[in-house]
């Protein structure tokens, strides 16, 4: 296990952090898209409003996921 | 012999759309030209331009050198005033280019409105910009801020089109994304923060503003309530900063990494079937994200201004 020095652990942590952030974003946005599809199916007249809300919520969740990515990049650069 | 009809605009558009991937492929290769040497030289262990990671970092970070890769480069002036480095870097240059573009476009549109007057609907560019301005005025400013939204319209419109133009300028070849620099996004968030606090003080007065920091709890809780509220004041602009910065930077990292995959693998098969199609898809996604992030920044700014300067709900609560 000689490759597992401080730098190696840093890279490992960065990889896990980025993966978990992407996982969280995928789950969250998937739920939003599912609810949006269901809402549109129930009420096709509100499609435009639901679509706008969905896009806004997706962008906000993606912002949170990118916080995690930024920390991963900081880990790799240090 | 069959008769061919004349070539119409929509046929030309269809042909252009079909050969667009080829053009993007050529453009992507020209963009990634500096990575060819490390692709060949890395096999020998010596590196002239650096590894792919270094080239990616060089494309993303600010620098004094404006490089047009196969043609040459020129260096931008360094200006140091009293210990502060205010030299003109690539991101500063692109912010100036965006400012000039905005002044030209909206100056033209404004003068068009003055010359047409009230009687006719404007055509062309003025019409398109009117759709944009109306969208921001109604859906973003009025619905979030409520009354008194006209005061904040100039700032919201400026911030929207400025961020939009900066994001899009980063996507053209040889362009650099100034919003991918955290200092730029931090400055824009600080503007939003200052406008939010000033409009809160104007709406509630200093006493009301400080009263909001305690959020109507018992005075014994103030000692933990006030630090939490103060931190809460600062997290919102911080989130705005990081969201815009990380979206732009991450998008460019993905595009560059996909392009460089074909150089690292050194195989034509990977290039044709993996690198170029995925790069095109992510490029188109990046165009969408450029618009979306500008809209989200503007909408959240309007939301924070509206929350900070809201009038009615507090009197209703105090009446209970």
Short mmCIF file of C-alpha atoms in Angstrom, two decimals:
data_model
loop_
_atom_site.label_atom_id
_atom_site.label_comp_id
_atom_site.label_asym_id
_atom_site.label_seq_id
_atom_site.Cartn_x
_atom_site.Cartn_y
_atom_site.Cartn_z
CA UNK A 1 0.00 0.00 0.00
CA UNK A 2 2.85 2.39 -0.64
CA UNK A 3 0.90 4.48 -3.15
CA UNK A 4 -1.50 5.56 -0.45
CA UNK A 5 0.40 8.57 0.86
CA UNK A 6 -1.19 11.92 1.62
CA UNK A 7 -1.44 12.86 -2.02
CA UNK A 8 -2.99 9.57 -2.95
CA UNK A 9 -5.61 9.95 -0.26
CA UNK A 10 -6.31 13.47 -1.53
CA UNK A 11 -6.97 12.21 -5.05
CA UNK A 12 -9.11 9.40 -3.70
CA UNK A 13 -11.15 11.81 -1.63
CA UNK A 14 -11.60 14.10 -4.62
CA UNK A 15 -12.86 11.25 -6.76
CA UNK A 16 -15.32 10.08 -4.12
CA UNK A 17 -16.52 13.63 -3.49
CA UNK A 18 -17.14 14.30 -7.16
CA UNK A 19 -18.95 10.99 -7.59
CA UNK A 20 -21.19 11.54 -4.58
CA UNK A 21 -21.99 15.08 -5.69
CA UNK A 22 -23.00 13.83 -9.12
CA UNK A 23 -25.06 11.08 -7.48
CA UNK A 24 -26.92 13.57 -5.30
CA UNK A 25 -27.59 15.87 -8.22
CA UNK A 26 -28.82 13.01 -10.36
CA UNK A 27 -31.23 11.79 -7.69
CA UNK A 28 -32.55 15.27 -6.96
CA UNK A 29 -33.03 16.34 -10.54
CA UNK A 30 -34.54 12.95 -11.39
CA UNK A 31 -37.16 13.48 -8.71
CA UNK A 32 -37.94 16.94 -10.01
CA UNK A 33 -38.30 15.70 -13.56
CA UNK A 34 -40.54 12.89 -12.39
CA UNK A 35 -42.83 15.24 -10.49
CA UNK A 36 -42.85 17.62 -13.44
CA UNK A 37 -43.85 14.83 -15.81
CA UNK A 38 -46.61 13.70 -13.47
CA UNK A 39 -47.88 17.24 -13.00
CA UNK A 40 -47.95 17.79 -16.74
CA UNK A 41 -49.80 14.51 -17.22
CA UNK A 42 -52.45 15.53 -14.73
CA UNK A 43 -52.84 19.07 -15.98
CA UNK A 44 -51.60 19.62 -19.53
CA UNK A 45 -52.66 23.28 -19.43
CA UNK A 46 -50.00 24.11 -16.85
CA UNK A 47 -47.17 22.67 -18.95
CA UNK A 48 -45.37 25.98 -19.42
CA UNK A 49 -45.46 26.89 -15.73
CA UNK A 50 -44.35 23.44 -14.66
CA UNK A 51 -41.53 23.49 -17.17
CA UNK A 52 -40.26 26.85 -15.92
CA UNK A 53 -40.38 25.71 -12.30
CA UNK A 54 -38.60 22.50 -13.23
CA UNK A 55 -35.77 24.31 -14.98
CA UNK A 56 -35.29 26.76 -12.14
CA UNK A 57 -35.24 24.00 -9.54
CA UNK A 58 -32.84 21.93 -11.65
CA UNK A 59 -30.43 24.85 -11.95
CA UNK A 60 -30.50 25.43 -8.19
CA UNK A 61 -29.81 21.77 -7.39
CA UNK A 62 -27.04 21.69 -9.95
CA UNK A 63 -25.50 24.67 -8.16
CA UNK A 64 -25.34 22.66 -4.96
CA UNK A 65 -23.78 19.69 -6.76
CA UNK A 66 -21.18 22.01 -8.23
CA UNK A 67 -20.23 23.17 -4.73
CA UNK A 68 -19.06 19.60 -4.19
CA UNK A 69 -17.24 19.57 -7.50
CA UNK A 70 -15.40 22.78 -6.66
CA UNK A 71 -14.19 21.22 -3.41
CA UNK A 72 -13.04 18.15 -5.34
CA UNK A 73 -11.08 20.33 -7.76
CA UNK A 74 -9.51 22.19 -4.83
CA UNK A 75 -8.43 18.84 -3.38
CA UNK A 76 -6.82 17.79 -6.63
CA UNK A 77 -4.97 21.08 -7.04
CA UNK A 78 -3.56 21.04 -3.51
CA UNK B 1 -35.07 15.34 -67.26
CA UNK B 2 -36.51 16.32 -63.87
CA UNK B 3 -36.78 19.97 -63.11
CA UNK B 4 -35.07 21.11 -59.91
CA UNK B 5 -36.70 23.86 -57.93
CA UNK B 6 -34.68 26.82 -56.73
CA UNK B 7 -32.62 26.46 -53.57
CA UNK B 8 -34.53 28.10 -50.73
CA UNK B 9 -33.34 29.40 -47.41
CA UNK B 10 -34.69 26.48 -45.47
CA UNK B 11 -32.80 24.04 -47.66
CA UNK B 12 -29.59 25.90 -46.96
CA UNK B 13 -30.39 25.81 -43.26
CA UNK B 14 -30.97 22.07 -43.39
CA UNK B 15 -27.68 21.48 -45.20
CA UNK B 16 -25.86 23.69 -42.70
CA UNK B 17 -27.34 21.76 -39.78
CA UNK B 18 -26.16 18.50 -41.28
CA UNK B 19 -22.60 19.61 -41.84
CA UNK B 20 -22.45 21.47 -38.54
CA UNK B 21 -20.88 18.46 -36.78
CA UNK B 22 -18.10 18.45 -39.33
CA UNK B 23 -17.45 22.14 -38.79
CA UNK B 24 -17.47 21.69 -35.03
CA UNK B 25 -15.07 18.81 -35.40
CA UNK B 26 -12.62 20.91 -37.35
CA UNK B 27 -13.07 23.81 -34.94
CA UNK B 28 -12.52 21.55 -31.95
CA UNK B 29 -9.30 20.21 -33.43
CA UNK B 30 -8.00 23.72 -34.11
CA UNK B 31 -8.90 24.71 -30.55
CA UNK B 32 -7.05 21.76 -29.12
CA UNK B 33 -3.95 22.05 -31.35
CA UNK B 34 -1.47 22.70 -28.52
CA UNK B 35 -2.20 19.27 -27.06
CA UNK B 36 -0.73 17.49 -30.05
CA UNK B 37 2.81 17.79 -28.79
CA UNK B 38 2.13 16.31 -25.36
CA UNK B 39 0.24 13.51 -27.06
CA UNK B 40 3.38 12.55 -28.95
CA UNK B 41 5.99 13.68 -26.48
CA UNK B 42 4.39 12.17 -23.40
CA UNK B 43 5.24 8.79 -24.77
CA UNK B 44 8.90 9.73 -24.48
CA UNK B 45 8.44 11.12 -21.00
CA UNK B 46 9.48 14.68 -21.87
CA UNK B 47 6.89 17.43 -22.09
CA UNK B 48 7.11 20.69 -24.03
CA UNK B 49 3.64 22.12 -23.48
CA UNK B 50 2.73 20.15 -20.41
CA UNK B 51 0.24 17.40 -19.85
CA UNK B 52 -3.42 17.62 -20.82
CA UNK B 53 -4.30 18.80 -17.32
CA UNK B 54 -1.89 21.70 -17.60
CA UNK B 55 -3.30 22.75 -20.96
CA UNK B 56 -6.83 22.63 -19.53
CA UNK B 57 -5.77 24.77 -16.60
CA UNK B 58 -4.08 27.18 -19.01
CA UNK B 59 -7.30 27.56 -20.97
CA UNK B 60 -9.38 28.13 -17.86
CA UNK B 61 -7.22 30.43 -15.79
CA UNK B 62 -6.60 34.09 -16.39
CA UNK B 63 -3.32 35.09 -17.97
CA UNK B 64 -1.54 38.05 -19.44
CA UNK B 65 -1.08 36.40 -22.80
CA UNK B 66 -3.73 36.44 -25.51
CA UNK B 67 -2.97 33.37 -27.58
CA UNK B 68 -4.30 32.55 -31.04
CA UNK B 69 -2.84 29.13 -31.20
CA UNK B 70 -1.64 28.32 -34.69
CA UNK B 71 -1.08 31.97 -35.53
CA UNK B 72 0.80 33.47 -32.65
CA UNK B 73 0.14 35.34 -29.49
CA UNK B 74 0.52 38.77 -28.04
CA UNK B 75 1.09 39.88 -24.52
CA UNK B 76 -1.25 42.21 -22.69
CA UNK B 77 0.17 45.11 -20.68
CA UNK B 78 0.98 44.71 -17.03
CA UNK B 79 0.03 47.67 -14.89
CA UNK B 80 0.96 47.75 -11.24
CA UNK B 81 -0.29 50.73 -9.25
CA UNK B 82 0.92 51.14 -5.70
CA UNK B 83 1.18 47.45 -4.97
CA UNK B 84 -2.12 46.55 -6.64
CA UNK B 85 -1.84 44.55 -9.82
CA UNK B 86 -4.41 46.01 -12.18
CA UNK B 87 -2.86 44.69 -15.35
CA UNK B 88 -5.06 43.94 -18.31
CA UNK B 89 -5.53 40.20 -18.51
CA UNK B 90 -7.60 38.09 -20.88
CA UNK B 91 -10.69 38.17 -18.70
CA UNK B 92 -10.54 41.96 -18.38
CA UNK B 93 -10.22 42.23 -22.15
CA UNK B 94 -13.26 40.01 -22.65
CA UNK B 95 -15.28 42.02 -20.15
CA UNK B 96 -14.46 45.13 -22.13
CA UNK B 97 -15.47 43.41 -25.36
CA UNK B 98 -18.78 42.40 -23.76
CA UNK B 99 -19.33 45.96 -22.55
CA UNK B 100 -18.72 47.34 -26.05
CA UNK B 101 -21.08 44.77 -27.58
CA UNK B 102 -23.79 45.65 -25.09
CA UNK B 103 -23.34 49.39 -25.58
CA UNK B 104 -23.57 49.02 -29.34
CA UNK B 105 -26.58 46.70 -29.35
CA UNK B 106 -28.66 48.45 -26.72
CA UNK B 107 -27.61 51.91 -27.83
CA UNK B 108 -28.85 51.09 -31.29
CA UNK B 109 -32.08 49.60 -29.93
CA UNK B 110 -32.72 52.61 -27.69
CA UNK B 111 -32.20 55.09 -30.49
CA UNK B 112 -34.49 53.03 -32.71
CA UNK B 113 -37.24 53.37 -30.12
CA UNK B 114 -36.71 57.12 -29.92
CA UNK B 115 -36.88 57.55 -33.67
CA UNK B 116 -39.93 55.34 -34.13
CA UNK B 117 -41.96 56.77 -31.30
CA UNK B 118 -45.21 55.37 -29.96
CA UNK B 119 -47.03 54.68 -33.15
CA UNK B 120 -45.37 51.62 -34.60
CA UNK B 121 -44.12 48.37 -33.29
CA UNK B 122 -40.36 48.12 -33.76
CA UNK B 123 -38.89 45.61 -36.14
CA UNK B 124 -35.78 43.55 -36.28
CA UNK B 125 -33.28 43.73 -33.47
CA UNK B 126 -35.36 46.18 -31.43
CA UNK B 127 -38.23 43.74 -31.53
CA UNK B 128 -36.07 40.88 -30.27
CA UNK B 129 -34.59 42.97 -27.49
CA UNK B 130 -38.06 44.12 -26.51
CA UNK B 131 -39.09 40.50 -26.01
CA UNK B 132 -36.08 40.03 -23.74
CA UNK B 133 -36.72 43.19 -21.74
CA UNK B 134 -40.40 42.41 -21.34
CA UNK B 135 -39.56 38.93 -20.14
CA UNK B 136 -37.25 40.30 -17.45
CA UNK B 137 -39.67 43.05 -16.54
CA UNK B 138 -42.73 40.86 -16.08
CA UNK B 139 -41.60 37.38 -15.19
CA UNK B 140 -38.53 38.22 -13.19
CA UNK B 141 -38.78 41.70 -11.73
CA UNK B 142 -42.48 42.29 -11.27
CA UNK B 143 -43.38 38.87 -9.96
CA UNK B 144 -40.51 38.78 -7.49
CA UNK B 145 -40.21 42.35 -6.33
CA UNK B 146 -43.82 43.44 -6.57
CA UNK B 147 -44.33 47.18 -6.42
CA UNK B 148 -41.37 49.51 -6.88
CA UNK B 149 -39.73 47.12 -9.28
CA UNK B 150 -38.92 49.83 -11.81
CA UNK B 151 -36.05 51.10 -9.68
CA UNK B 152 -34.29 47.78 -9.94
CA UNK B 153 -34.94 47.10 -13.60
CA UNK B 154 -31.72 48.72 -14.90
CA UNK B 155 -29.55 46.64 -12.61
CA UNK B 156 -31.38 43.38 -13.33
CA UNK B 157 -31.33 43.90 -17.07
CA UNK B 158 -27.67 44.85 -17.07
CA UNK B 159 -26.66 41.88 -15.01
CA UNK B 160 -28.67 39.50 -17.18
CA UNK B 161 -27.29 40.56 -20.55
CA UNK B 162 -23.78 41.09 -19.21
CA UNK B 163 -23.54 37.58 -17.79
CA UNK B 164 -25.18 36.18 -20.91
CA UNK B 165 -22.72 37.85 -23.28
CA UNK B 166 -19.75 36.87 -21.12
CA UNK B 167 -20.86 33.25 -21.01
CA UNK B 168 -21.41 33.11 -24.75
CA UNK B 169 -18.09 34.82 -25.53
CA UNK B 170 -16.35 32.02 -23.68
CA UNK B 171 -17.80 29.49 -26.10
CA UNK B 172 -16.42 30.92 -29.33
CA UNK B 173 -12.97 29.70 -30.40
CA UNK B 174 -10.10 31.57 -28.73
CA UNK B 175 -12.56 33.03 -26.25
CA UNK B 176 -12.09 33.10 -22.50
CA UNK B 177 -14.99 32.96 -20.05
CA UNK B 178 -14.72 35.89 -17.71
CA UNK B 179 -17.55 34.50 -15.58
CA UNK B 180 -15.36 31.46 -15.06
CA UNK B 181 -13.21 33.68 -12.89
CA UNK B 182 -14.46 33.72 -9.35
CA UNK B 183 -13.46 37.35 -8.87
CA UNK B 184 -15.91 38.47 -11.56
CA UNK B 185 -18.82 36.48 -10.18
CA UNK B 186 -17.94 37.56 -6.66
CA UNK B 187 -18.12 41.20 -7.71
CA UNK B 188 -21.52 40.72 -9.30
CA UNK B 189 -22.77 38.97 -6.16
CA UNK B 190 -21.43 41.80 -4.02
CA UNK B 191 -23.43 44.23 -6.15
CA UNK B 192 -26.56 42.16 -5.56
CA UNK B 193 -25.77 41.99 -1.85
CA UNK B 194 -25.32 45.76 -1.57
CA UNK B 195 -28.52 46.47 -3.49
CA UNK B 196 -30.41 43.99 -1.32
CA UNK B 197 -29.23 45.53 1.93
CA UNK B 198 -29.78 49.10 0.77
CA UNK B 199 -33.31 48.34 -0.40
CA UNK B 200 -34.02 46.55 2.89
CA UNK B 201 -32.86 49.57 4.86
CA UNK B 202 -34.89 51.87 2.65
CA UNK B 203 -38.01 49.77 3.08
CA UNK B 204 -37.86 49.11 6.81
CA UNK B 205 -35.50 51.71 8.21
CA UNK B 206 -32.42 50.92 10.26
CA UNK B 207 -34.44 49.74 13.27
CA UNK B 208 -36.59 47.47 11.15
CA UNK B 209 -33.51 46.11 9.41
CA UNK B 210 -31.89 45.24 12.72
CA UNK B 211 -35.17 43.84 13.98
CA UNK B 212 -35.12 41.41 11.08
CA UNK B 213 -31.85 40.06 12.31
CA UNK B 214 -33.56 38.88 15.48
CA UNK B 215 -36.49 37.47 13.49
CA UNK B 216 -39.03 38.10 16.21
CA UNK B 217 -37.73 35.70 18.85
CA UNK B 218 -37.44 36.11 22.59
CA UNK B 219 -34.50 38.27 23.67
CA UNK B 220 -32.79 35.37 25.39
CA UNK B 221 -32.32 33.69 22.04
CA UNK B 222 -30.73 36.72 20.44
CA UNK B 223 -27.24 35.62 21.33
CA UNK B 224 -27.40 32.68 18.96
CA UNK B 225 -30.00 34.14 16.62
CA UNK B 226 -28.02 37.15 15.47
CA UNK B 227 -24.86 35.27 14.37
CA UNK B 228 -26.98 32.73 12.54
CA UNK B 229 -28.93 35.43 10.76
CA UNK B 230 -25.75 37.32 9.87
CA UNK B 231 -24.25 34.15 8.42
CA UNK B 232 -27.51 33.59 6.57
CA UNK B 233 -27.14 37.07 5.09
CA UNK B 234 -23.83 36.13 3.55
CA UNK B 235 -24.59 32.62 2.32
CA UNK B 236 -26.98 33.81 -0.36
CA UNK B 237 -24.50 35.91 -2.35
CA UNK B 238 -21.86 33.25 -1.74
CA UNK B 239 -24.15 30.66 -3.33
CA UNK B 240 -24.76 32.99 -6.28
CA UNK B 241 -21.00 33.35 -6.76
CA UNK B 242 -20.16 29.69 -6.60
CA UNK B 243 -23.10 28.61 -8.72
CA UNK B 244 -22.19 30.82 -11.68
CA UNK B 245 -18.45 30.24 -11.39
CA UNK B 246 -18.69 26.47 -11.01
CA UNK B 247 -21.22 26.04 -13.81
CA UNK B 248 -19.09 27.90 -16.30
CA UNK B 249 -15.78 26.36 -15.25
CA UNK B 250 -17.11 22.82 -15.00
CA UNK B 251 -18.67 23.05 -18.44
CA UNK B 252 -15.39 24.12 -19.97
CA UNK B 253 -13.47 21.41 -18.14
CA UNK B 254 -15.84 18.79 -19.52
CA UNK B 255 -15.56 20.08 -23.08
CA UNK B 256 -11.78 20.27 -22.96
CA UNK B 257 -11.43 16.87 -21.33
CA UNK B 258 -13.61 15.23 -23.95
CA UNK B 259 -11.57 16.84 -26.71
CA UNK B 260 -8.30 15.79 -25.14
CA UNK B 261 -9.43 12.20 -24.67
CA UNK B 262 -8.75 11.59 -28.32
CA UNK B 263 -5.22 12.95 -27.95
CA UNK B 264 -4.49 10.96 -24.85
CA UNK B 265 -5.79 7.75 -26.38
CA UNK B 266 -4.04 8.56 -29.68
CA UNK B 267 -6.61 6.69 -31.72
CA UNK B 268 -8.81 7.84 -34.57
CA UNK B 269 -11.61 5.47 -33.61
CA UNK B 270 -12.04 7.02 -30.19
CA UNK B 271 -11.87 10.47 -31.76
CA UNK B 272 -14.60 9.87 -34.31
CA UNK B 273 -17.06 7.93 -32.25
CA UNK B 274 -16.50 9.21 -28.75
CA UNK B 275 -14.74 12.53 -28.60
CA UNK B 276 -16.35 14.62 -31.33
CA UNK B 277 -20.03 13.63 -30.82
CA UNK B 278 -19.85 13.99 -27.05
CA UNK B 279 -18.02 17.30 -27.37
CA UNK B 280 -20.72 18.60 -29.68
CA UNK B 281 -23.44 17.50 -27.30
CA UNK B 282 -21.76 19.09 -24.31
CA UNK B 283 -21.09 22.23 -26.36
CA UNK B 284 -24.79 22.59 -27.16
CA UNK B 285 -25.63 21.92 -23.53
CA UNK B 286 -23.18 24.65 -22.58
CA UNK B 287 -24.99 27.14 -24.79
CA UNK B 288 -28.22 26.28 -22.97
CA UNK B 289 -26.50 26.55 -19.60
CA UNK B 290 -25.10 29.97 -20.55
CA UNK B 291 -28.63 31.30 -20.96
CA UNK B 292 -29.93 29.43 -17.95
CA UNK B 293 -27.26 30.63 -15.54
CA UNK B 294 -27.71 34.24 -16.59
CA UNK B 295 -31.45 33.87 -16.02
CA UNK B 296 -30.98 32.14 -12.66
CA UNK B 297 -28.59 34.81 -11.40
CA UNK B 298 -31.02 37.55 -12.39
CA UNK B 299 -34.02 35.75 -10.96
CA UNK B 300 -32.34 35.04 -7.64
CA UNK B 301 -31.16 38.65 -7.42
CA UNK B 302 -34.73 39.82 -8.00
CA UNK B 303 -35.97 37.31 -5.43
CA UNK B 304 -33.54 38.48 -2.77
CA UNK B 305 -34.36 42.12 -3.44
CA UNK B 306 -38.05 41.32 -3.23
CA UNK B 307 -37.64 39.36 0.01
CA UNK B 308 -35.57 42.10 1.59
CA UNK B 309 -37.91 44.93 0.71
CA UNK B 310 -41.24 43.21 1.29
CA UNK B 311 -43.78 45.39 3.05
CA UNK B 312 -47.11 43.84 3.72
CA UNK B 313 -46.54 40.56 5.48
CA UNK B 314 -45.00 42.07 8.59
CA UNK B 315 -47.91 44.31 9.47
CA UNK B 316 -50.20 41.32 9.12
CA UNK B 317 -47.99 39.34 11.47
CA UNK B 318 -47.75 42.15 14.01
CA UNK B 319 -51.52 42.41 14.10
CA UNK B 320 -51.83 38.90 15.50
#
